[in-house]
Coordinates of C-alpha atoms and ligand atoms in Angstrom, one line a residue:
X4 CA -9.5 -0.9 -37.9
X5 CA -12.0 1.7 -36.2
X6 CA -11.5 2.3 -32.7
X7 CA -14.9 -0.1 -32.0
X8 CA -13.6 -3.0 -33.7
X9 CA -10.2 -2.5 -31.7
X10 CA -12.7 -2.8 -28.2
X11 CA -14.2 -5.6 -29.8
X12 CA -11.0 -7.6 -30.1
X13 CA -9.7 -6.8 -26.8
X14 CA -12.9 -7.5 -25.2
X15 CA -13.2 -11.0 -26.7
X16 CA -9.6 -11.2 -25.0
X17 CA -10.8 -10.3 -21.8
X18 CA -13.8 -12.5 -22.0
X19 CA -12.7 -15.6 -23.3
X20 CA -11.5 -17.3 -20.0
X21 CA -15.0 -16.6 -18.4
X22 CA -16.5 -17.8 -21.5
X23 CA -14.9 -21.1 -21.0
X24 CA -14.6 -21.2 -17.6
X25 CA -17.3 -18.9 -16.1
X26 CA -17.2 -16.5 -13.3
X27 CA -17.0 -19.0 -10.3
X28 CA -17.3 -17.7 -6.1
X29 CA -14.0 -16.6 -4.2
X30 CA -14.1 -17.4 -1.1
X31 CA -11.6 -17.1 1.5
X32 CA -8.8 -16.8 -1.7
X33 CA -10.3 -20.2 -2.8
X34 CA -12.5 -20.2 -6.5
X35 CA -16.0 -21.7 -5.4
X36 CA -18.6 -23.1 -7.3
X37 CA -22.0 -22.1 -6.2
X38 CA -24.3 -24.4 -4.3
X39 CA -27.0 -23.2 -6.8
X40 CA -25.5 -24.5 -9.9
X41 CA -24.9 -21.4 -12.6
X42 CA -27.1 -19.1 -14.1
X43 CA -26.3 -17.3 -17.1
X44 CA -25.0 -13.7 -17.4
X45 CA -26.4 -12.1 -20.6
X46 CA -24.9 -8.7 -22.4
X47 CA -27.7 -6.1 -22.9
X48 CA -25.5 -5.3 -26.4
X49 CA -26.4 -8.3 -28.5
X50 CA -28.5 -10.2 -26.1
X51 CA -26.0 -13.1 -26.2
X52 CA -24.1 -15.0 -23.4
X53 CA -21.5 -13.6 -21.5
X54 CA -20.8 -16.7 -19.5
X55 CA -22.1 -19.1 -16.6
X56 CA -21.9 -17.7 -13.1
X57 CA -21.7 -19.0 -9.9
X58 CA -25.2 -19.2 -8.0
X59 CA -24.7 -18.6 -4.7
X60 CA -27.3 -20.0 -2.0
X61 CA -26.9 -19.9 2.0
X62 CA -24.7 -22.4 1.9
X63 CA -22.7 -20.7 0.1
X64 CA -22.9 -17.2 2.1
X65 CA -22.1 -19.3 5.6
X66 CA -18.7 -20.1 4.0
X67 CA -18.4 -16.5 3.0
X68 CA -19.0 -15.0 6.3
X69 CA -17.0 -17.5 8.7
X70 CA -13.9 -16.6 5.9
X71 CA -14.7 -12.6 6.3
X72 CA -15.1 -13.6 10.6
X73 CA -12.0 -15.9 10.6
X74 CA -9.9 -13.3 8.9
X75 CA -11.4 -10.6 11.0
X76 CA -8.9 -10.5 13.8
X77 CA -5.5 -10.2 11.5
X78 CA -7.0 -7.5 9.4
X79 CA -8.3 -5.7 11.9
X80 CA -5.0 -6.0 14.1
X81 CA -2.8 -5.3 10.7
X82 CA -0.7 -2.1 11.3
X83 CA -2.3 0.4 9.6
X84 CA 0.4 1.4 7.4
X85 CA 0.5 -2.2 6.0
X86 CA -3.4 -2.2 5.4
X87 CA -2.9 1.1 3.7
X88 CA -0.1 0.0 1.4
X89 CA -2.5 -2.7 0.2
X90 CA -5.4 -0.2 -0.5
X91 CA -2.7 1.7 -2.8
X92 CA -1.7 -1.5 -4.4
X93 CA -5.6 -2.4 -4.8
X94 CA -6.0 1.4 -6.4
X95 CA -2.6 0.7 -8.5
X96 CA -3.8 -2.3 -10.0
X97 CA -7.0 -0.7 -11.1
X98 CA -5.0 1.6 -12.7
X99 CA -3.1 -1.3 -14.5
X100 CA -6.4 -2.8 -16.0
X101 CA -8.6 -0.1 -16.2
X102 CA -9.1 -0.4 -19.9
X103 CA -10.4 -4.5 -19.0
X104 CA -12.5 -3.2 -16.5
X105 CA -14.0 -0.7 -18.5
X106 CA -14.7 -2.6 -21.5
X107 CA -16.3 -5.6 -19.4
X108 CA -18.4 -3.4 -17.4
X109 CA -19.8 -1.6 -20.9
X110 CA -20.3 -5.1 -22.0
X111 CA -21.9 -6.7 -19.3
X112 CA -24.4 -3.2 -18.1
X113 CA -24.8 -1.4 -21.6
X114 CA -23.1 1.6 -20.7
X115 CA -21.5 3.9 -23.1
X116 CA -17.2 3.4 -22.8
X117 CA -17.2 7.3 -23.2
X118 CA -18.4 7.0 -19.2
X119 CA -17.4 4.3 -17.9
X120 CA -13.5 4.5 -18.5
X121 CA -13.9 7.6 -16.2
X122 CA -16.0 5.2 -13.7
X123 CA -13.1 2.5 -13.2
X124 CA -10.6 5.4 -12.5
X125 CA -13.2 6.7 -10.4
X126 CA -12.7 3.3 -8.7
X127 CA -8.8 3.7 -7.8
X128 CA -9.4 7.2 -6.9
X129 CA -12.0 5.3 -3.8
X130 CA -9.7 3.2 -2.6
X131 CA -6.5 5.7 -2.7
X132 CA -9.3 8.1 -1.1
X133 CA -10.0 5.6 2.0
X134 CA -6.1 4.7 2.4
X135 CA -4.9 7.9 3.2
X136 CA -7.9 8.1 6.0
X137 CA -6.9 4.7 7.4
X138 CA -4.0 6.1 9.8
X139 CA -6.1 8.3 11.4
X140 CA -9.5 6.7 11.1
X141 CA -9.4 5.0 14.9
X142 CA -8.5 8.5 16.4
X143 CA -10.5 8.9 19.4
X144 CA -10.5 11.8 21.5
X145 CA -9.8 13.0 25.2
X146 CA -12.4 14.5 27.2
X147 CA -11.9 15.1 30.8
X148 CA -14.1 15.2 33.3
X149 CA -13.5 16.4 37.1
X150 CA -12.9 12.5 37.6
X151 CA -12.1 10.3 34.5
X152 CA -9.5 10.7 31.9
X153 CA -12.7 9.6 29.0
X154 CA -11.2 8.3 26.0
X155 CA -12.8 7.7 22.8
X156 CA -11.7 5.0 20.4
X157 CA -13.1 3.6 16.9
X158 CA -13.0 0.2 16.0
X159 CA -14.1 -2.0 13.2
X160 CA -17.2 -3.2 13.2
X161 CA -16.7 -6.6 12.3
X162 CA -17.2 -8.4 8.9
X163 CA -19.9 -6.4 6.7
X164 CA -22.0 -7.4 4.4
X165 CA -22.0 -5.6 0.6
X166 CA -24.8 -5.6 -2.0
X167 CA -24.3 -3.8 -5.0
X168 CA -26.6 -2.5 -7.8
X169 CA -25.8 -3.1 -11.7
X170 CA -25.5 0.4 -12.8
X171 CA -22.0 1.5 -12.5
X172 CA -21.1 -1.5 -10.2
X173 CA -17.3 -1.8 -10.1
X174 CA -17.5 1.9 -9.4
X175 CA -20.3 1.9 -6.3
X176 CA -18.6 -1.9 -5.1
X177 CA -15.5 0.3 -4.7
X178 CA -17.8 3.3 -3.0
X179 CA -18.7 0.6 -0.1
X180 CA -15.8 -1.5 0.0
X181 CA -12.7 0.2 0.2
X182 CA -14.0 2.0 3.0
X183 CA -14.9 -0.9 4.9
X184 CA -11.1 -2.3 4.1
X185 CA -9.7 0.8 5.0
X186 CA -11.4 0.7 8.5
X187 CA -10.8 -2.9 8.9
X188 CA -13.7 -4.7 8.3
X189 CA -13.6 -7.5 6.3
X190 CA -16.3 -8.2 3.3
X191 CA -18.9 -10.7 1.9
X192 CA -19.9 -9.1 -1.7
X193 CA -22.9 -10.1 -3.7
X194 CA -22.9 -8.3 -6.7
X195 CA -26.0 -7.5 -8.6
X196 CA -27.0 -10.3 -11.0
X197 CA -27.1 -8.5 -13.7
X198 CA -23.6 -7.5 -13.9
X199 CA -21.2 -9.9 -12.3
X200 CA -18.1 -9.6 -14.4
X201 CA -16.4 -6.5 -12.6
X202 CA -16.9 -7.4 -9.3
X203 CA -14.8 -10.6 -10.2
X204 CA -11.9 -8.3 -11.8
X205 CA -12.3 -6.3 -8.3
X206 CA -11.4 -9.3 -5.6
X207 CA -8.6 -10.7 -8.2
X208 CA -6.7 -6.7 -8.0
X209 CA -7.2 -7.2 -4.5
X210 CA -5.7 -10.6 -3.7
X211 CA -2.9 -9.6 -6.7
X212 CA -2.4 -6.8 -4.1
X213 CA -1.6 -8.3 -1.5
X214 CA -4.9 -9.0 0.6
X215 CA -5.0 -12.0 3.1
X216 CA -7.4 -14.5 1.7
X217 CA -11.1 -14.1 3.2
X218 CA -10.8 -10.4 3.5
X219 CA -12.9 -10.0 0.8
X220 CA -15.1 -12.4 -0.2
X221 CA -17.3 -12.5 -4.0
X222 CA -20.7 -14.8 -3.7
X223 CA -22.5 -14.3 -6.8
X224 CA -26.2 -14.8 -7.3
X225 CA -30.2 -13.4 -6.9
X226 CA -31.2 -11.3 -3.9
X227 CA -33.8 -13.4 -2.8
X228 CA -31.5 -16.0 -2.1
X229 CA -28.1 -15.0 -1.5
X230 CA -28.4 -11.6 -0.6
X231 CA -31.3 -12.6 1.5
X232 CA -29.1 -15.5 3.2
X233 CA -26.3 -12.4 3.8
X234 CA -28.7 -10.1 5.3
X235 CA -29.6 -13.0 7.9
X236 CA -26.2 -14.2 8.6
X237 CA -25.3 -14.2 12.2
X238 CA -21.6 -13.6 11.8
X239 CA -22.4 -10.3 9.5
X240 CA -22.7 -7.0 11.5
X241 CA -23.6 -4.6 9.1
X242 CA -24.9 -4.2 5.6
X243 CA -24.0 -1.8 3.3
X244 CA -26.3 -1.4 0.7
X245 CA -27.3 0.4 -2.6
X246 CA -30.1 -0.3 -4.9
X247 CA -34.0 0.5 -5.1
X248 CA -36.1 1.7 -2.1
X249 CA -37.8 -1.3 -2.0
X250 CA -35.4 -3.5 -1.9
X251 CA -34.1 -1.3 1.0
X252 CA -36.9 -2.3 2.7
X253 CA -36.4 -5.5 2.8
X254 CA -33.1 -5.1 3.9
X255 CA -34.2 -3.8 7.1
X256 CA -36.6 -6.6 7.7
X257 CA -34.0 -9.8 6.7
X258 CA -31.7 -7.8 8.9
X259 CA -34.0 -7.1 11.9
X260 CA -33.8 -10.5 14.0
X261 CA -29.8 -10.3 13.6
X262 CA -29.8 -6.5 15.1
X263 CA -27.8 -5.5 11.3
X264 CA -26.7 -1.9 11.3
X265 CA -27.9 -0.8 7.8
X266 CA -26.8 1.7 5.4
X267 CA -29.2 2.5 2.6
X268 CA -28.2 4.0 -0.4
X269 CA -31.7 4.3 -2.2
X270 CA -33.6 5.7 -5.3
X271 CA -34.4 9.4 -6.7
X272 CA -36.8 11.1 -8.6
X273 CA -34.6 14.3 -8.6
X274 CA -35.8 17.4 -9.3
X275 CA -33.5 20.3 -11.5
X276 CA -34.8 22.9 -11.5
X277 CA -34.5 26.1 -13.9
X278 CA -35.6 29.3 -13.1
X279 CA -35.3 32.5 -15.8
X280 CA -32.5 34.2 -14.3
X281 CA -30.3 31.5 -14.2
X282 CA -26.9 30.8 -17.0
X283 CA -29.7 29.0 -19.2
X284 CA -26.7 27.5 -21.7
X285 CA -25.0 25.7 -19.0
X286 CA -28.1 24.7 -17.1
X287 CA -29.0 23.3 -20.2
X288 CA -25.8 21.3 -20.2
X289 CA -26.2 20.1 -17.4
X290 CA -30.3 19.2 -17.2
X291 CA -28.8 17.0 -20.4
X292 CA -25.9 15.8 -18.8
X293 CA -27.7 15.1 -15.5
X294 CA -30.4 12.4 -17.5
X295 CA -28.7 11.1 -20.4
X296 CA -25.3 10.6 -19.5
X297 CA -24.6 6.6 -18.2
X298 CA -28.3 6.1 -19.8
X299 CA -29.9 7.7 -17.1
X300 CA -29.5 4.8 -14.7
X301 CA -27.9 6.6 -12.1
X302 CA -29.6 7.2 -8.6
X303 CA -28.6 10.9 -8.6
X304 CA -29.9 11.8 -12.2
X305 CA -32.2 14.9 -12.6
X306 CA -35.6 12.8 -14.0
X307 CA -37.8 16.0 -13.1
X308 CA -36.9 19.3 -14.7
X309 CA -39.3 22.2 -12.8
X310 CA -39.1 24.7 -15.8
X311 CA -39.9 28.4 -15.2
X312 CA -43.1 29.2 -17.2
X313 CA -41.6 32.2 -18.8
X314 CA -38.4 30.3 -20.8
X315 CA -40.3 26.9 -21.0
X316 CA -40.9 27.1 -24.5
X317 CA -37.6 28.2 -25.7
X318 CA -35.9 25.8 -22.8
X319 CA -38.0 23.1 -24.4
X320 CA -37.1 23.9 -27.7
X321 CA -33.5 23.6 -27.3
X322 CA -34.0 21.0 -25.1
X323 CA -35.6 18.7 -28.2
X324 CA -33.0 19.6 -30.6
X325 CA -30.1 18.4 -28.2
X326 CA -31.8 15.2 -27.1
X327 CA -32.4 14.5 -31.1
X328 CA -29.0 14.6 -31.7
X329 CA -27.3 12.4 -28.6
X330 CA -25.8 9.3 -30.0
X331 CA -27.2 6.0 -29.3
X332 CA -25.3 3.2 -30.5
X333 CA -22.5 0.3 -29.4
X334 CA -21.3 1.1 -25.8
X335 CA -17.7 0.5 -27.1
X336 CA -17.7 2.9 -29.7
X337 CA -16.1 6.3 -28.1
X338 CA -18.4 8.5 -29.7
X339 CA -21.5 6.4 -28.3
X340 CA -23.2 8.7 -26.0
X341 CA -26.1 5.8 -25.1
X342 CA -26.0 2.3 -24.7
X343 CA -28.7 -0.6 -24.4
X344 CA -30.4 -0.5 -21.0
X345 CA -29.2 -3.5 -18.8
X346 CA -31.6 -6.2 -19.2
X347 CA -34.9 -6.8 -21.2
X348 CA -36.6 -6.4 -17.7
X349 CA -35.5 -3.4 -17.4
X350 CA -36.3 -2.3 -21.4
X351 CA -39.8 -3.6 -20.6
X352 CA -39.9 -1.3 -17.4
X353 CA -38.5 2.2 -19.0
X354 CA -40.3 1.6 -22.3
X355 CA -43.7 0.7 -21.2
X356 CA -43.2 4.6 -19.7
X357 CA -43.9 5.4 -23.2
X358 CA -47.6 4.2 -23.2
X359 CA -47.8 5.7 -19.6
X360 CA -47.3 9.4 -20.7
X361 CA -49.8 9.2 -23.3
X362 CA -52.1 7.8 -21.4
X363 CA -51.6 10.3 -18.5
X364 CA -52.1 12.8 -21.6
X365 CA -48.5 14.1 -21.7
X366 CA -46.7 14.9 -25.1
X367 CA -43.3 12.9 -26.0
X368 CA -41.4 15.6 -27.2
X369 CA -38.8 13.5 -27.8
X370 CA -37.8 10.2 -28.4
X371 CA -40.4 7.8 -26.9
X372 CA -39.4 4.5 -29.2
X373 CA -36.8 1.9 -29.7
X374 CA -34.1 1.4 -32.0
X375 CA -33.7 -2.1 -33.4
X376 CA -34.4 -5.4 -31.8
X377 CA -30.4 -6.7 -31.3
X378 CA -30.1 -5.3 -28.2
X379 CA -32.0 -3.6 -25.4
X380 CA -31.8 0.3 -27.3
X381 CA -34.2 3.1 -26.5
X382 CA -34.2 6.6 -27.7
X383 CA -33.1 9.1 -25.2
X384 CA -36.9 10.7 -24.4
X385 CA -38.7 14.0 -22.9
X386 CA -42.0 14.2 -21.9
X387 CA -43.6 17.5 -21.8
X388 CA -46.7 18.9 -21.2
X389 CA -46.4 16.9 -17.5
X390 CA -47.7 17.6 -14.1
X391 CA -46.4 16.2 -11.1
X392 CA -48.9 13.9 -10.3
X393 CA -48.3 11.7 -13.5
X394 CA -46.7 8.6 -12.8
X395 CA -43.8 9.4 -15.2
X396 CA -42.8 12.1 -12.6
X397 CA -43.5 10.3 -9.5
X398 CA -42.0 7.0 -10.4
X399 CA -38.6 5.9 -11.1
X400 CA -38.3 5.3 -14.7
X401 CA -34.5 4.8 -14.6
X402 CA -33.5 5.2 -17.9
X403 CA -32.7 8.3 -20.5
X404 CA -35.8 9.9 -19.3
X405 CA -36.8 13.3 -18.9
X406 CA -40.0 14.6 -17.5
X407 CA -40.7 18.4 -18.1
X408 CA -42.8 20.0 -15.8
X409 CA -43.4 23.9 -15.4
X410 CA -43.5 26.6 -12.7
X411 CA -44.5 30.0 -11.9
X412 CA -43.4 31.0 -8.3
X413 CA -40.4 29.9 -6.7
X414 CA -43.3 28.5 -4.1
X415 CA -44.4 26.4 -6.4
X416 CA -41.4 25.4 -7.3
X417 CA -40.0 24.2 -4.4
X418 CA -43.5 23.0 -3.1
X419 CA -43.3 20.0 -6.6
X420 CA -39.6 19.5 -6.1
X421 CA -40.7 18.2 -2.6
X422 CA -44.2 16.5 -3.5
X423 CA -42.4 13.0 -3.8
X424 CA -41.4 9.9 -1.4
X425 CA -37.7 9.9 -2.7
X426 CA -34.7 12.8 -1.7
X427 CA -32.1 12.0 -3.1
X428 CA -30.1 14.9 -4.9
X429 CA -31.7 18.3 -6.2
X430 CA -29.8 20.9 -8.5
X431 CA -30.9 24.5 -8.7
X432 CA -30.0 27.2 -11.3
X433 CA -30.6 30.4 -10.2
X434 CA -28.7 33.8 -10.4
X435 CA -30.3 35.5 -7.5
X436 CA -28.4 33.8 -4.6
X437 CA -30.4 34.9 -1.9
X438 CA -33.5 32.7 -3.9
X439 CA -30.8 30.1 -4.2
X440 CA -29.9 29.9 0.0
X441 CA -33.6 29.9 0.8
X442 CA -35.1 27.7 -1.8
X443 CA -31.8 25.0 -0.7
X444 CA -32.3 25.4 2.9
X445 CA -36.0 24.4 2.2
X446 CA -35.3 21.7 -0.8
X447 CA -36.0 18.4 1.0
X448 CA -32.8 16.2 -0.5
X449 CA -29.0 15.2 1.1
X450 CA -27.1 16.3 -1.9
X451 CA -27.8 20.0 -3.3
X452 CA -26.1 21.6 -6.3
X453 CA -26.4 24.9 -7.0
X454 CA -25.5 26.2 -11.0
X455 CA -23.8 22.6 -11.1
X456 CA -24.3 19.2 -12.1
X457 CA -23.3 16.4 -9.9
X458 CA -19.4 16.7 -8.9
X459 CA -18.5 14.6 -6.3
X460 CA -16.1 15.6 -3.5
X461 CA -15.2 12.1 -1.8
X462 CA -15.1 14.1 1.7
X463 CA -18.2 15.4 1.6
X464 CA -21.1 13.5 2.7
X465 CA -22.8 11.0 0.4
X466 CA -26.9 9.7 1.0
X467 CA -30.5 10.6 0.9
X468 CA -33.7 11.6 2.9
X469 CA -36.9 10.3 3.0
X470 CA -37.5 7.0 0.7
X471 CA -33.7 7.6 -1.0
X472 CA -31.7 6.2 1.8
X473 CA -30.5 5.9 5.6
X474 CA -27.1 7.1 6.2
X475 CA -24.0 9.0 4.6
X476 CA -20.8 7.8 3.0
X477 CA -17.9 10.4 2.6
X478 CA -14.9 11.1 4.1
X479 CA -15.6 10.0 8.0
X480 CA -19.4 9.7 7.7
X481 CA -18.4 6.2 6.2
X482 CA -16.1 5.7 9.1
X483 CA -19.0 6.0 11.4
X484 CA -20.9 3.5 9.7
X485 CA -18.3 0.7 9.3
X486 CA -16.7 1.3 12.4
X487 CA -18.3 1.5 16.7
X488 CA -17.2 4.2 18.5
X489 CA -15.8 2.9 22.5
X490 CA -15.8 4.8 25.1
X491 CA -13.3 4.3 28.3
X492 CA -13.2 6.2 31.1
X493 CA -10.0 6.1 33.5
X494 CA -10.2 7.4 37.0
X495 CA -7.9 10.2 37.5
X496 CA -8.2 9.7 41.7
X497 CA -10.3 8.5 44.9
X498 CA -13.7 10.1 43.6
X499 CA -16.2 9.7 45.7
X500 CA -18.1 5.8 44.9
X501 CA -21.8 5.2 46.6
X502 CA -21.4 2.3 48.7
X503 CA -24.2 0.1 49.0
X504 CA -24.6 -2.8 51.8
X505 CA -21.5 -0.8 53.7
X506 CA -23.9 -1.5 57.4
X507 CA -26.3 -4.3 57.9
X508 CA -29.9 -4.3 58.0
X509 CA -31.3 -3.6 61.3
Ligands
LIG11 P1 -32.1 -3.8 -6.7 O1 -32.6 -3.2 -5.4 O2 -33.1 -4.6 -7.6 O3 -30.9 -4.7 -6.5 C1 -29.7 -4.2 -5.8 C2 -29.0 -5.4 -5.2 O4 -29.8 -6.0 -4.2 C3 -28.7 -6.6 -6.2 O5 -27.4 -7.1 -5.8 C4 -29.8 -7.6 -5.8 O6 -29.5 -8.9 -6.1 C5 -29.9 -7.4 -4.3 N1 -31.2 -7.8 -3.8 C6 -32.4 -7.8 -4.3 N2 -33.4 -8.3 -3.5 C7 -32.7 -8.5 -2.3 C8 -33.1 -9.0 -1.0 N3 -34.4 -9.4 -0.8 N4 -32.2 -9.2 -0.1 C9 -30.9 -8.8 -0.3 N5 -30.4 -8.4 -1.5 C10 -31.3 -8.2 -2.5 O7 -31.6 -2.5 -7.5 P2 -31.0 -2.5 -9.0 O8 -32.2 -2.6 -9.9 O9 -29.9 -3.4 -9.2 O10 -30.4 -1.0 -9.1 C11 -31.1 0.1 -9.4 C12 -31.5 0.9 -8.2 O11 -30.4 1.3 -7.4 C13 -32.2 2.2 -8.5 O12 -33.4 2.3 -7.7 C14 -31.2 3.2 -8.1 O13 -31.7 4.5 -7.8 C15 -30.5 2.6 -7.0 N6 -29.2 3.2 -6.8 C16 -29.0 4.1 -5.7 C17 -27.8 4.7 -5.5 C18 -27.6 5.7 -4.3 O14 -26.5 6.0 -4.0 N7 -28.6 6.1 -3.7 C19 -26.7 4.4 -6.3 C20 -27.0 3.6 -7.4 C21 -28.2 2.9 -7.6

């Protein structure tokens, strides 16, 4: 038996209770069908049926919210070292079933199990992140003035809404939630559509943890309709959410008549970019690693690289023969480097990129066709020969797509890596560090890396500028959003207080 087939059996394992009895809602520790009826969760591997799933309405998101408000006052008044024993059980039993989590989420999004069994670890590590902040995260401070003792204070928000994307999505619903948990919110989750499995493995660990019901809540379903409904709910204070700028937008507006605090974790079109002094064999690593790793459907994935003119053609080169040789195949096979793309909407979307380039008279270096019809499989691609003004650099493709586009001046440079609406991430190989602290100080983007790829430090801070998002997660930047800072000011003695209506009117 072959490693795959071995996945293959334990996944049919894991599946075959939502086969028969589909992924339902859980709402306040209750299972829930969905006011909606079902719809039907497809795998991007075979294009067959995973199983029927819940379809949450409004109906279905007022329940949700008045369990996450009911259950509000407990979990926020819990002592923190209880709450944060649960988050470490949470993280614990992550641990325990990482190897279901990872083969569902591979099954359900595409993505290659060489990634995502690092991505459901990645989801303990977030929760055991957040628990050992919760002690300290309603620390206030002291700041006298010549009359008043001031005191600062945090304190939960309230219950928070959560709307996840379906790339990497037990690993981002972990990103928002264990934060909010940890500060003492309480959570309504609507996981993307596309990928509900995980995000029903997630609130089980939790409850198996020890959570009180209707601490965290799963209603499954479309945005339009249930993440719409959440947006509006009156008993939600905040939404956190990540997915495509657009959607973002809308956000805002479904939010705006309830006063929602929003955080917006957005798209990218983010520029590497390689000038001819830099470590050229580990920038070319990493331009690799930074597009076609997790099928290049990840927000902070290099999709532009800003080539120096005088190494293009060797860069490019190399570039080719690498990208020729990544391994596409079945996302449970360990050596699979890249899967199907989530959907056939989505196939449709980063494939008809294809006809774009040519038509915008770019050359596909690389890749640039499909492989088979059984699933939703592309070729990783590179289009060369590009200018920034083509669509293929301007627009999200999303996928295992690279867009080449070369430089000569480090003016130039910096003056394409910024011509776009999205700033998101930027990476920058250079030698010459002075070049590097000027041309990062000027790179218009929340996350920089410089001679690196993208490694994450959980306490640094997290988000975008411009069309890529409003806010930061990270260490206490996602404290600030899921909690509201008090302030109370004690008077320290008989200071002076003007008195008004002390004499009558003559
Ligand atoms: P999407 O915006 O289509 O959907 C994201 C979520 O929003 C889904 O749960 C969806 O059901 C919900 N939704 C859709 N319309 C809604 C509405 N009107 N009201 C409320 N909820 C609604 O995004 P996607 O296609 O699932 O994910 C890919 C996108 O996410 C890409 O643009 C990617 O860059 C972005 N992303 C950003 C980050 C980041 O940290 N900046 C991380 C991951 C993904």
């Amino acid at each position: 038996m072959t490693q795959l087939d071995d996945n293959v059996a334990k996944l049919s394992g894991y599946l075959a209770r939502f086969r028969t009895g589909g992924i339902p809602n859980r709402i306040a520790g209750q299972d829930t069908a969905g006011a909606g009826g079902v719809f039907q969760s497809v795998s991007p591997v075979d294009k067959s049926v995973i199983c029927d799933v819940a379809r949450g309405t409004a109906a279905d998101i007022d329940a949700a919210a008045t369990a996450a408000h009911d259950a509000f006052p407990a979990w926020r008044d819990m002592p923190a070292k209880e709450r944060r024993a649960i988050l470490i059980r949470i993280a614990e039993g992550i641990e325990a079933r990482a190897e279901e989590i990872a083969l569902c989420e591979c099954w359900d999004t595409g993505q290659a199990y060489k990634f995502m069994s690092k991505a459901a670890l990645r989801g303990a590590e977030n929760f055991r992140y957040f628990a050992d902040q919760v002690v300290q995260a309603r620390d206030g401070q002291h700041l006298k003035s010549p009359t008043l003792m001031n005191i600062t204070t945090r304190v939960p928000i309230g219950p928070v809404g959560v709307i996840t994307p379906w790339n990497t999505p037990f690993m981002l619903s972990t990103w928002k939630i264990a934060p909010a948990l940890a500060a003492g919110c309480t959570v309504v989750h609507k996981p993307a559509e596309a990928s509900p499995v995980t995000a029903r493995l997630l609130v089980e660990i939790a409850e198996d943890a020890g959570l009180p019901p209707g601490v965290l809540n799963t209603v499954n379903g479309f945005g339009e309709e249930a993440g719409k409904a959440l947006c509006e709910h009156p008993k939600v204070r905040a939404i956190a959410f990540v997915g495509e700028s657009r959607t973002g937008s809308m956000i805002t507006k479904q939010g705006a008549d309830t006063l929602k605090r929003n955080h917006l974790e957005l798209g990218g079109k983010n520029p590497v970019i390689v000038f001819d002094d830099a470590d050229l064999d580990r920038a070319l690593d990493a331009v690799i690693f930074m597009i076609y790793s997790i099928n290049g459907e990840r927000c902070t994935s290099s999709s532009r690289l800003l080539i120096q003119d005088t190494i293009r053609t060797e860069f490019e080169a190399r570039l080719v023969e690498r990208v020729n040789n990544i391994r596409v195949g079945h996302p449970l096979d360990p050596a699979t480097e890249i899967g199907p793309l989530v959907t056939q909407e989505h196939y449709d979307k980063v494939t008809s990129y294809f006809d774009i380039a040519r038509q915008d008279g770019a050359t596909i270096a690389a890749g640039g066709d499909v492989v088979g019809d059984t699933g939703y499989y592309v070729r990783p691609t590179l289009f060369t020969d590009a200018r920034n003004d083509m669509r293929i650099a301007r627009e999200e493709i999303f996928g295992p797509v690279l867009t080449s586009i070369p430089f000569t001046t480090e003016d130039e440079a910096l003056h394409i890596a910024n011509d776009t609406p999205y700033g998101l991430t930027g990476y920058v190989w250079t030698n010459d560090i002075t070049r590097a602290l000027r041309f990062t100080d000027r790179l218009e983007a929340g996350m920089i890396w410089v001679n690196s790829e993208n490694v994450r430090h959980l306490p640094t801070p997290f988000g975008g500028v411009k069309a890529s998002g409003i806010g930061r997660d990270g260490g206490d930047w996602s404290f600030e959003f899921y909690m509201e800072q008090k302030h109370i000011g004690f008077a320290t003695g008989q200071h002076k207080i003007t008195k008004l209506g002390a004499t009558a009117p003559q």
